[in-house]
Amino acid sequence: THTRTTTKKSNMHSATSALAIVLAFAIALAALPPHAAADPIKAFVVPHSHDDVGWIVTLEQYYTAEVQYIIDTVIQSLLENEDRRFIMVEVGFIARWFQDASDVRKQELHQVVARGQLEFILGGVVMSDEAAASYIARINQLEEGHRFLLEEFGEKGVPNIGWQIDPFGSSRGTPTLFAWDCFDALVIDRIPYWDKLNRQASQDMEFVWHGTDNLGNETDIFTHLMDQYMYCTANGFAFGDEWNIYAPPNPNPPIESYNIKERADKFVENIQERAAWYKTNNLLWPFGCDFNYVNAVQMYKNMDRLIEYVNAHQDTYNVTVEYALLSDYFNAVHDTQQKESIAWPEFSGDFFPYNDNNVSYWSGFYTSRNKLKGVSRAADHRLRASDQVAALALAQGLPLSRASSFKRLQELRWQSGVSQHHDAISGTARPAVVADYEARLKFGMLVTEEVTIEGVSLLASNLSRPNLSLNESDVDAALAAGNTAAVVVYNSLGWTRAEYVRVQLNTAQITVEYGNGTKVPFQLVHVAGASGSKQYEVWMQVIVPPVGFETLFIVPAASARTPPVVERTSLTISGACLRGEAKRCPVLADETISNEMLTLTFDGSSGLLSKIQRAGFNAENVHQVPMQYNSSTDEHQPSGAYIFRNDGDAMPLSSYRNVKAVTLHFVRGSLMQSVVQQWEMTVNVSAQNPKVESSFTQTFQLFAGFGGSSTLNSTVSNHIRVDTHMGVVDGNQELISRWSVPSIQNNGTFAQDDSGFITMQRKYNASQSLPVPGNYYPMVSNSYIQDAQNRLTIITTQSQGCSSQANGELEVMVQRRTLQDDGRGVSAPLNETDRIEFSHIVQYDDPTNSETYRHRLRLLLNTPPVLLFGTTASQKSWTSNYRTRSTSLGADLPQNVHMLSLQMYDAHTIDTIFRLQHLFETSSNSSLAAPVTINLDTFFANSIVLENAERKALSANRAYSQCNRMEWNVKTADGSLRKTGKTATSSAIDSTTIKLMPGEIQTYALTLAPAQVIPS
């Protein structure tokens, strides 16, 4: 049974932090405001159960063992007493309960909601992580949960308050997203322990969080920070906790007549202690914890007695107590603000890295369970493409089943939502639970394949519909049978994209053409024995229109074609030579690869990247070194799934004696050049397998430009692509990729993205008690270092940790394997032995050019084209029956605008959810950081007619005109007063012109119709 002894609320404070708590409390008592002694404290007891959607056991195991009984017994307890209240948070469990519940039980839930006894808070599928989850995944899981609540409960199912009480640090993206979703307030908990202590002492536990600097006060949100008791019931009052009846005393004794005064005294003492840390006489007193209320009767019956007793002795205690919803509490605080003219402090940062004592920095989970993080990101782009082609097919009147397609899409939407849980994408669940998350995502992707195939085939249909698949091996089969292979390349981005498409083949006797017969430049590489079972890779240039597709035809040729097959060359450097241990080592010359914009030099003695030369500039020293930190095994605080704690400085991978050699493979073609570094090593997997062969492979690639548009060229040839494939690493190792550019004087500053869409500027903090983990931050999509002349940017396909530990250095933690638990509740080592793969794009350019292309490169990397394959007897046969090229947009979007979403809202209505994002922030050193207007009338291609558009809240659960958020008074850092944003603009569109401000996301419900019905 999941009890408080295994919850993550354990802080393991050191003696130092314990003393700090005492000192902070003494300071707080000395600084009490005048009203605290005179005015009665009003305690709002908020019953809740924090139900992790997987952690120690899976979602389904938690549901069957505990959550179904929590929901059942809470409903019954609320029906018995109308004074009782409860808040529900995780819609993933609510929706699961609806699958099993009888009609009577469902009606009872509707009854307590209608009576105002039960309130839905947050309302996402899960309480998402805030460090590793991307903004689009967070938005999607909110939309799914909010749609379920709206459909089932109407306006009563529209959440207005955020509840992020367990993620491991709080991001600036959270207030921004929640403000756009019309939330009035937000509750958080886990922030650095020293910050919480200081806030308690200064009564700054409630503040206005300024979400982003781009939009004035629009993204402000009033934020309540839980105190040092965190989100759980204070000790002594957790009546639902299990205890051994044969080993008294009960730490949470039931309330009876013989002990009620003693227990009430302790209860009020706790209320008074906590009230001293907040500005008003209102106190939010959380009543619940992880998986509480399995026996709701026990919880409520004891609290009923306490509340009745304290309220009957108000003169003695100067305290009143009531069951409350979260909205009751914030309404009371707002009323007090108005009566007493209170102004709240402003906060404009975030709360990373989180540490709960001075040796425990929760910066390891940014990278933990690398494989799950990669699968989750892959699901994001698969869902995007599937959602999009289904919405476009329906908009054009094509015969796609709305109901069956939505059912398939919804499966992946929900499984993607589940994987954003703060113990899922974070990599902090037990191995069997991680495997369950991965299986859910893979199943969701599998069931959406049919939607992708059918949607694209309908969009490509003309006289008939092509037979397409997602199986790349169809190309080889077609060529072997003497047929032509069609490769349909779908681009879900709103810009024309230049791309190199790779397909593996067993023949070199081919040519490649567009549908009109134009020859397509391609490069054949002989990779036998190095890349799966195929003999060759063919790299083909393709230019794909925005939100559309282009078709390439791989045609069998009678004889060898030009260009000739490119052969790989190789050389090997032994581990002894790498470490300087061998008496004789071959003297190897430096090796280079290049395109028209970059030349990379690899050192002949180490095989490592040593120089980059940009066109028109001299070569500069730029180094990339795979390195490892040894994990701390300190018994008081080891490194583990949550905690990163290093034992000494990072050392080059080549310095470890288990590295046997590095082999370099070179490909030098006219279109693509690459260097593969393949590190061979032996690792200790287990006592049964002490020496297992493993490898770590990095592939550096440069691609030639296409000619023509400078924008298209720059997105192809102005950067390095680094693909990494990694086997198991040795135990208690934290593997990093460190880039160093001695010429960049970044002076301890670097930037990383928050949730993938807000840039955070960081400064090396030398005061952190552990300087390495204390200066690590989450990188959802990119990070960079720069000075006035140069910027080095790293863009990633999945969330990882990053840091700048020294001038001119930027490092990314790419894999972790620790052999001990770190004492934060999961009770399992981070013994990850799966093979993983991920990719980085690395830019080295001046800051202006880097900023211009950073966002587009991020999206190109994380939104790869979808390849579909068909077989035809001849190219002419295909082109006479099907479309070979199409776009659903009227024109390319501006470079600073991204079409974030285009998807069916549900299976019943004709609404299409549409989101636009301005990619550039006001702090950007780019002319693109300016307002931009979009005309919806001309947005889509002529085959689609816009009939109506209504602006919505971020999750699309209400009209934006209904977003009349609470107004809060703010005292800024310079002492001036202002107010938060309150009233939204009208959602009625008099003109179909959208104005996007820098950094803004807007959501719309569109009604789209076909201009004409296209024959299928």
CSV table of C-alpha atoms in Angstrom, one decimal, residues 719-970:
chain,number,residue,atom,x,y,z
A,719,HIS,CA,24.8,23.8,-38.8
A,720,ILE,CA,26.2,20.4,-37.7
A,721,ARG,CA,23.9,17.5,-37.1
A,722,VAL,CA,25.1,15.1,-34.5
A,723,ASP,CA,23.3,11.8,-34.2
A,724,THR,CA,24.1,9.7,-31.1
A,725,HIS,CA,23.5,6.0,-30.6
A,726,MET,CA,24.5,4.6,-27.2
A,727,GLY,CA,24.6,1.2,-25.6
A,728,VAL,CA,24.7,0.6,-21.9
A,729,VAL,CA,27.3,2.7,-19.9
A,730,ASP,CA,29.1,1.6,-16.8
A,731,GLY,CA,27.4,1.9,-13.5
A,732,ASN,CA,27.5,5.2,-11.5
A,733,GLN,CA,28.4,7.2,-14.6
A,734,GLU,CA,26.9,10.4,-15.8
A,735,LEU,CA,27.8,10.9,-19.5
A,736,ILE,CA,28.0,14.4,-20.9
A,737,SER,CA,28.8,16.0,-24.2
A,738,ARG,CA,31.0,19.1,-23.6
A,739,TRP,CA,31.5,21.7,-26.2
A,740,SER,CA,34.2,24.3,-25.6
A,741,VAL,CA,35.0,27.5,-27.6
A,742,PRO,CA,37.9,29.3,-25.9
A,743,SER,CA,37.2,32.5,-27.9
A,744,ILE,CA,33.6,32.9,-26.5
A,745,GLN,CA,33.8,35.0,-23.4
A,746,ASN,CA,30.4,34.3,-21.9
A,747,ASN,CA,31.5,35.3,-18.4
A,748,GLY,CA,29.5,32.6,-16.6
A,749,THR,CA,26.2,33.3,-18.5
A,750,PHE,CA,24.3,31.0,-20.7
A,751,ALA,CA,20.7,30.5,-22.0
A,752,GLN,CA,18.3,27.6,-22.0
A,753,ASP,CA,14.7,27.2,-22.8
A,754,ASP,CA,11.9,26.9,-20.4
A,755,SER,CA,9.3,24.3,-21.5
A,756,GLY,CA,10.6,24.8,-25.1
A,757,PHE,CA,9.2,28.3,-25.6
A,758,ILE,CA,10.6,30.8,-23.1
A,759,THR,CA,14.3,31.7,-23.1
A,760,MET,CA,15.9,31.8,-19.6
A,761,GLN,CA,19.2,33.7,-19.1
A,762,ARG,CA,21.4,32.0,-16.5
A,763,LYS,CA,24.4,33.2,-14.5
A,764,TYR,CA,26.8,30.7,-13.0
A,765,ASN,CA,26.1,30.7,-9.2
A,766,ALA,CA,29.3,30.2,-7.3
A,767,SER,CA,27.4,30.2,-4.0
A,768,GLN,CA,25.6,26.9,-4.7
A,769,SER,CA,26.8,24.4,-2.1
A,770,LEU,CA,27.5,21.9,-4.9
A,771,PRO,CA,28.6,24.0,-7.9
A,772,VAL,CA,28.2,21.3,-10.6
A,773,PRO,CA,24.6,20.0,-10.0
A,774,GLY,CA,23.6,23.4,-8.5
A,775,ASN,CA,24.3,25.0,-11.9
A,776,TYR,CA,22.5,22.4,-14.1
A,777,TYR,CA,19.2,23.4,-15.7
A,778,PRO,CA,16.6,21.6,-17.9
A,779,MET,CA,16.9,21.9,-21.6
A,780,VAL,CA,13.7,21.0,-23.4
A,781,SER,CA,14.8,22.0,-26.8
A,782,ASN,CA,17.9,24.3,-26.9
A,783,SER,CA,20.6,26.2,-25.0
A,784,TYR,CA,23.5,28.5,-26.0
A,785,ILE,CA,26.5,30.5,-24.9
A,786,GLN,CA,27.6,33.7,-26.6
A,787,ASP,CA,29.5,36.9,-26.5
A,788,ALA,CA,29.2,39.9,-28.8
A,789,GLN,CA,30.8,38.1,-31.7
A,790,ASN,CA,29.8,34.4,-31.6
A,791,ARG,CA,27.2,32.1,-30.3
A,792,LEU,CA,27.3,28.3,-29.9
A,793,THR,CA,23.8,26.8,-29.8
A,794,ILE,CA,22.8,23.2,-29.1
A,795,ILE,CA,19.3,22.0,-30.1
A,796,THR,CA,18.0,18.6,-29.0
A,797,THR,CA,15.4,16.1,-29.9
A,798,GLN,CA,14.6,15.4,-26.3
A,799,SER,CA,14.8,16.9,-22.9
A,800,GLN,CA,18.3,16.8,-21.2
A,801,GLY,CA,20.2,18.7,-18.5
A,802,CYS,CA,22.6,21.4,-19.5
A,803,SER,CA,25.1,23.7,-17.9
A,804,SER,CA,28.0,26.1,-18.5
A,805,GLN,CA,30.6,25.3,-15.9
A,806,ALA,CA,33.4,27.4,-17.3
A,807,ASN,CA,34.0,30.3,-19.7
A,808,GLY,CA,33.4,29.2,-23.3
A,809,GLU,CA,31.9,25.8,-22.3
A,810,LEU,CA,28.5,24.3,-22.8
A,811,GLU,CA,27.7,20.8,-21.7
A,812,VAL,CA,24.7,18.5,-22.0
A,813,MET,CA,24.1,15.5,-19.9
A,814,VAL,CA,23.1,12.8,-22.3
A,815,GLN,CA,22.9,9.6,-20.2
A,816,ARG,CA,22.9,8.5,-16.6
A,817,ARG,CA,23.2,5.1,-14.9
A,818,THR,CA,23.4,5.0,-11.1
A,819,LEU,CA,23.3,1.9,-9.0
A,820,GLN,CA,21.7,3.2,-5.8
A,821,ASP,CA,18.5,4.8,-4.8
A,822,ASP,CA,18.7,8.5,-3.9
A,823,GLY,CA,16.1,8.4,-1.1
A,824,ARG,CA,13.2,10.3,-2.6
A,825,GLY,CA,10.6,7.6,-2.5
A,826,VAL,CA,11.0,5.5,-5.7
A,827,SER,CA,13.3,3.1,-3.8
A,828,ALA,CA,15.0,1.9,-7.0
A,829,PRO,CA,18.4,2.6,-8.6
A,830,LEU,CA,18.5,4.4,-12.0
A,831,ASN,CA,19.9,1.2,-13.6
A,832,GLU,CA,19.1,2.1,-17.2
A,833,THR,CA,20.5,-0.5,-19.6
A,834,ASP,CA,18.4,0.3,-22.7
A,835,ARG,CA,20.0,1.3,-26.0
A,836,ILE,CA,19.2,5.0,-26.7
A,837,GLU,CA,19.4,7.4,-29.5
A,838,PHE,CA,18.9,11.1,-29.9
A,839,SER,CA,20.1,14.0,-32.1
A,840,HIS,CA,21.6,17.5,-31.7
A,841,ILE,CA,21.9,20.3,-34.1
A,842,VAL,CA,24.9,22.5,-33.3
A,843,GLN,CA,25.1,26.1,-34.6
A,844,TYR,CA,28.3,28.2,-34.5
A,845,ASP,CA,27.6,31.6,-35.9
A,846,ASP,CA,27.3,35.2,-34.9
A,847,PRO,CA,24.4,35.9,-32.4
A,848,THR,CA,22.2,37.6,-35.0
A,849,ASN,CA,22.2,34.8,-37.5
A,850,SER,CA,22.0,32.2,-34.8
A,851,GLU,CA,18.9,33.8,-33.4
A,852,THR,CA,17.3,34.2,-36.8
A,853,TYR,CA,17.4,30.5,-37.4
A,854,ARG,CA,17.4,29.0,-33.9
A,855,HIS,CA,13.6,28.5,-33.7
A,856,ARG,CA,13.2,27.2,-37.2
A,857,LEU,CA,16.0,24.7,-36.7
A,858,ARG,CA,14.4,23.6,-33.4
A,859,LEU,CA,11.1,22.9,-35.2
A,860,LEU,CA,12.8,21.2,-38.2
A,861,LEU,CA,14.7,18.9,-35.9
A,862,ASN,CA,11.7,18.1,-33.7
A,863,THR,CA,9.1,17.9,-36.4
A,864,PRO,CA,10.7,15.6,-39.0
A,865,PRO,CA,8.8,15.0,-42.3
A,866,VAL,CA,6.6,11.9,-42.3
A,867,LEU,CA,7.6,9.5,-45.1
A,868,LEU,CA,4.9,7.3,-46.7
A,869,PHE,CA,5.7,4.7,-49.4
A,870,GLY,CA,3.9,3.4,-52.4
A,871,THR,CA,4.6,1.1,-55.4
A,872,THR,CA,3.7,1.8,-59.0
A,873,ALA,CA,4.5,0.1,-62.3
A,874,SER,CA,5.6,3.5,-63.6
A,875,GLN,CA,6.0,7.1,-62.6
A,876,LYS,CA,3.5,8.1,-65.3
A,877,SER,CA,0.9,5.7,-63.9
A,878,TRP,CA,1.2,7.4,-60.5
A,879,THR,CA,1.1,11.0,-61.7
A,880,SER,CA,-1.9,10.4,-63.9
A,881,ASN,CA,-4.0,9.1,-61.0
A,882,TYR,CA,-2.8,10.9,-57.9
A,883,ARG,CA,-1.5,14.3,-56.8
A,884,THR,CA,2.2,14.4,-56.4
A,885,ARG,CA,2.5,17.8,-54.7
A,886,SER,CA,0.0,19.8,-52.6
A,887,THR,CA,-0.2,22.4,-49.9
A,888,SER,CA,-3.1,23.3,-47.6
A,889,LEU,CA,-1.9,26.8,-47.0
A,890,GLY,CA,-2.4,29.9,-49.1
A,891,ALA,CA,1.3,30.8,-48.7
A,892,ASP,CA,4.3,30.2,-46.4
A,893,LEU,CA,3.9,31.6,-42.9
A,894,PRO,CA,6.1,34.5,-41.9
A,895,GLN,CA,9.4,33.3,-40.5
A,896,ASN,CA,8.4,34.3,-36.9
A,897,VAL,CA,5.0,32.5,-36.9
A,898,HIS,CA,4.5,28.8,-36.2
A,899,MET,CA,1.2,26.9,-36.7
A,900,LEU,CA,1.3,25.1,-33.4
A,901,SER,CA,-1.9,23.1,-33.7
A,902,LEU,CA,-4.5,22.1,-36.3
A,903,GLN,CA,-6.7,19.3,-35.0
A,904,MET,CA,-10.2,18.0,-34.5
A,905,TYR,CA,-11.7,19.2,-31.2
A,906,ASP,CA,-13.9,16.1,-30.8
A,907,ALA,CA,-15.9,13.4,-32.6
A,908,HIS,CA,-19.2,15.3,-32.6
A,909,THR,CA,-18.6,19.0,-33.6
A,910,ILE,CA,-17.1,20.4,-36.7
A,911,ASP,CA,-14.7,22.7,-34.8
A,912,THR,CA,-11.1,22.6,-35.7
A,913,ILE,CA,-8.7,23.8,-33.0
A,914,PHE,CA,-6.1,26.1,-34.4
A,915,ARG,CA,-3.1,27.7,-32.6
A,916,LEU,CA,-0.6,30.2,-33.8
A,917,GLN,CA,2.6,31.0,-32.0
A,918,HIS,CA,4.9,34.0,-32.4
A,919,LEU,CA,8.3,32.3,-32.0
A,920,PHE,CA,10.4,35.3,-31.1
A,921,GLU,CA,10.6,37.0,-27.7
A,922,THR,CA,11.0,40.8,-27.1
A,923,SER,CA,14.4,40.1,-25.5
A,924,SER,CA,15.6,38.5,-28.8
A,925,ASN,CA,18.3,40.4,-30.7
A,926,SER,CA,16.3,40.1,-33.9
A,927,SER,CA,14.2,42.3,-36.1
A,928,LEU,CA,11.7,39.3,-36.2
A,929,ALA,CA,10.8,40.1,-32.5
A,930,ALA,CA,8.0,42.4,-33.7
A,931,PRO,CA,4.2,42.1,-33.9
A,932,VAL,CA,2.9,40.3,-36.9
A,933,THR,CA,-0.6,40.1,-38.5
A,934,ILE,CA,-2.2,37.0,-40.1
A,935,ASN,CA,-5.2,37.1,-42.3
A,936,LEU,CA,-7.3,34.0,-41.8
A,937,ASP,CA,-9.3,34.6,-45.0
A,938,THR,CA,-6.2,33.9,-47.1
A,939,PHE,CA,-4.5,31.5,-44.6
A,940,PHE,CA,-5.7,28.3,-46.2
A,941,ALA,CA,-5.5,27.1,-49.7
A,942,ASN,CA,-8.4,27.6,-52.2
A,943,SER,CA,-9.7,24.1,-51.4
A,944,ILE,CA,-10.7,25.3,-47.9
A,945,VAL,CA,-13.1,28.0,-46.9
A,946,LEU,CA,-13.1,29.7,-43.5
A,947,GLU,CA,-16.7,30.0,-42.3
A,948,ASN,CA,-16.2,31.1,-38.7
A,949,ALA,CA,-13.4,31.7,-36.2
A,950,GLU,CA,-13.7,32.3,-32.4
A,951,ARG,CA,-10.8,32.9,-30.1
A,952,LYS,CA,-10.6,30.5,-27.2
A,953,ALA,CA,-8.7,30.0,-24.0
A,954,LEU,CA,-5.5,28.0,-24.4
A,955,SER,CA,-7.1,24.6,-23.9
A,956,ALA,CA,-10.2,25.6,-25.9
A,957,ASN,CA,-12.7,24.9,-23.1
A,958,ARG,CA,-14.2,28.4,-23.1
A,959,ALA,CA,-14.5,31.5,-25.3
A,960,TYR,CA,-11.6,33.9,-24.7
A,961,SER,CA,-14.2,36.7,-24.0
A,962,GLN,CA,-15.2,34.8,-20.9
A,963,CYS,CA,-11.7,35.1,-19.5
A,964,ASN,CA,-12.4,37.7,-16.8
A,965,ARG,CA,-9.7,36.8,-14.4
A,966,MET,CA,-9.3,38.0,-10.9
A,967,GLU,CA,-7.4,41.3,-10.6
A,968,TRP,CA,-4.6,41.4,-8.1
A,969,ASN,CA,-2.5,44.3,-6.8
A,970,VAL,CA,1.2,44.1,-7.5
